[in-house]
Protein backbone atom coordinates (compact mmCIF):
# COMPACT_ATOMS: atom_id res chain seq x y z
CA GLN A 1 18.58 32.93 7.52
CA VAL A 2 14.90 32.86 8.26
CA LEU A 3 13.82 31.49 11.65
CA LEU A 4 10.55 29.57 11.91
CA THR A 5 8.27 29.16 14.92
CA GLU A 6 5.24 26.85 14.85
CA SER A 7 2.18 27.01 17.06
CA GLY A 8 -1.36 25.68 17.21
CA GLY A 9 -0.77 22.03 18.05
CA ASP A 10 -3.21 20.48 20.48
CA SER A 11 -5.11 17.33 21.43
CA VAL A 12 -8.43 16.81 19.65
CA GLN A 13 -10.88 14.02 19.01
CA THR A 14 -11.41 12.26 15.70
CA GLY A 15 -13.22 14.54 13.28
CA GLY A 16 -11.95 17.70 14.95
CA SER A 17 -10.04 20.60 13.41
CA LEU A 18 -6.86 22.52 14.14
CA ARG A 19 -5.01 25.37 12.48
CA LEU A 20 -1.25 25.35 12.71
CA SER A 21 0.77 28.52 12.24
CA CYS A 22 4.39 28.96 11.17
CA LYS A 23 5.69 32.46 11.86
CA ALA A 24 8.80 33.56 9.99
CA HIS A 25 11.36 35.86 11.60
CA GLY A 26 14.33 37.59 10.07
CA ASP A 27 13.24 37.57 6.43
CA ARG A 28 10.18 37.92 4.23
CA LEU A 29 8.21 34.70 3.91
CA ASN A 30 7.26 35.38 0.30
CA ARG A 31 10.89 34.85 -0.76
CA TYR A 32 10.66 31.17 0.14
CA SER A 33 9.03 27.96 -0.88
CA MET A 34 7.50 26.42 2.24
CA ALA A 35 6.21 23.08 3.44
CA TRP A 36 4.67 21.30 6.40
CA PHE A 37 6.10 17.97 7.57
CA ARG A 38 5.14 15.58 10.32
CA GLN A 39 7.00 12.90 12.19
CA VAL A 40 6.23 10.27 14.78
CA PRO A 41 8.93 8.53 16.82
CA GLY A 42 10.53 5.67 14.93
CA LYS A 43 9.25 6.77 11.53
CA GLU A 44 10.65 8.94 8.78
CA ARG A 45 9.63 12.54 8.41
CA GLU A 46 6.67 12.83 6.02
CA GLY A 47 5.80 15.79 3.83
CA VAL A 48 2.18 16.85 4.30
CA ALA A 49 1.71 20.00 2.23
CA SER A 50 3.92 22.40 0.32
CA MET A 51 3.53 25.81 -1.24
CA SER A 52 6.14 27.18 -3.61
CA ASP A 53 7.10 30.85 -3.70
CA LEU A 54 4.89 31.11 -6.81
CA GLY A 55 1.93 29.52 -5.04
CA MET A 56 2.07 25.98 -6.42
CA ILE A 57 0.55 23.61 -3.83
CA THR A 58 1.10 19.89 -3.29
CA TYR A 59 -0.57 17.63 -0.71
CA LEU A 60 0.16 14.18 0.63
CA ASP A 61 -2.53 11.87 -0.77
CA SER A 62 -3.86 10.91 2.65
CA VAL A 63 -4.58 14.55 3.62
CA GLU A 64 -5.88 15.79 0.26
CA GLY A 65 -9.33 17.32 0.80
CA ARG A 66 -8.88 17.55 4.58
CA PHE A 67 -5.83 19.84 4.95
CA THR A 68 -5.36 23.29 3.43
CA VAL A 69 -2.08 25.17 3.30
CA SER A 70 -2.10 28.95 2.98
CA ARG A 71 0.20 31.89 3.39
CA ASP A 72 -0.36 35.40 4.73
CA ASN A 73 2.55 37.49 3.54
CA ALA A 74 1.44 40.54 5.54
CA GLN A 75 1.65 38.45 8.73
CA ASN A 76 4.75 36.61 7.48
CA THR A 77 2.99 33.39 8.43
CA LEU A 78 2.26 30.02 6.82
CA TYR A 79 -0.83 28.12 7.94
CA LEU A 80 -2.06 24.56 7.84
CA GLN A 81 -5.80 24.15 8.35
CA MET A 82 -6.50 20.55 9.32
CA ASP A 83 -10.09 19.29 9.23
CA ASP A 84 -11.66 15.87 9.81
CA LEU A 85 -8.62 14.81 11.78
CA LYS A 86 -7.89 11.12 12.25
CA PRO A 87 -5.73 9.25 14.79
CA ALA A 88 -3.28 8.57 11.93
CA ASP A 89 -2.63 12.34 11.79
CA THR A 90 -1.07 12.25 15.26
CA ALA A 91 2.51 13.54 14.95
CA ARG A 92 4.82 16.45 15.58
CA TYR A 93 4.28 18.96 12.78
CA SER A 94 7.10 21.19 11.57
CA CYS A 95 7.36 23.84 8.89
CA ALA A 96 10.31 24.29 6.57
CA ALA A 97 11.54 26.94 4.14
CA GLY A 98 13.94 27.07 1.22
CA PHE A 99 14.80 29.03 -1.89
CA ILE A 100 14.06 25.98 -4.04
CA ASP A 101 10.66 24.28 -4.30
CA TYR A 102 11.39 20.80 -2.96
CA GLY A 103 7.72 19.89 -2.78
CA LEU A 104 7.20 17.23 -0.11
CA ARG A 105 10.86 16.19 0.04
CA PRO A 106 12.63 17.05 3.32
CA LEU A 107 15.44 19.01 1.65
CA TYR A 108 14.59 22.50 2.91
CA GLN A 109 17.28 24.55 4.63
CA ALA A 110 15.36 26.13 7.49
CA TRP A 111 13.21 24.20 9.97
CA GLY A 112 11.11 25.06 12.99
CA GLN A 113 11.04 23.08 16.24
CA GLY A 114 7.58 21.71 15.62
CA THR A 115 4.26 21.59 17.41
CA PRO A 116 2.55 18.39 18.62
CA VAL A 117 -0.81 17.20 17.33
CA THR A 118 -2.66 14.34 19.02
CA VAL A 119 -5.90 12.94 17.65
CA SER A 120 -7.76 10.52 19.88
CA ALA A 121 -10.32 7.98 18.72
């Protein structure tokens, strides 16, 4: 089973940008549909962006136009470019992978440990 490792989380001010990375180990990333999720303590996990194995992309409404998901198959890495960040984007961000395109539903089989993002006002 593929193993996922996220990186790139940091603390930024409102309006700032970050790029998160999700490196896949043990299998080729292009075999999977992938997604980014975020979660804050006490709240349900929320799907942010997904990319199917065929390249179909879906975004959460509140990040549409600010976040961009992409994949580099040569680097076996999924990215999430986050621009114009807002305090409401503060969360722990995790990537997920599966052989079925679940879109923004948290039904994927493989999950990373996550990376924290903090956006201050």
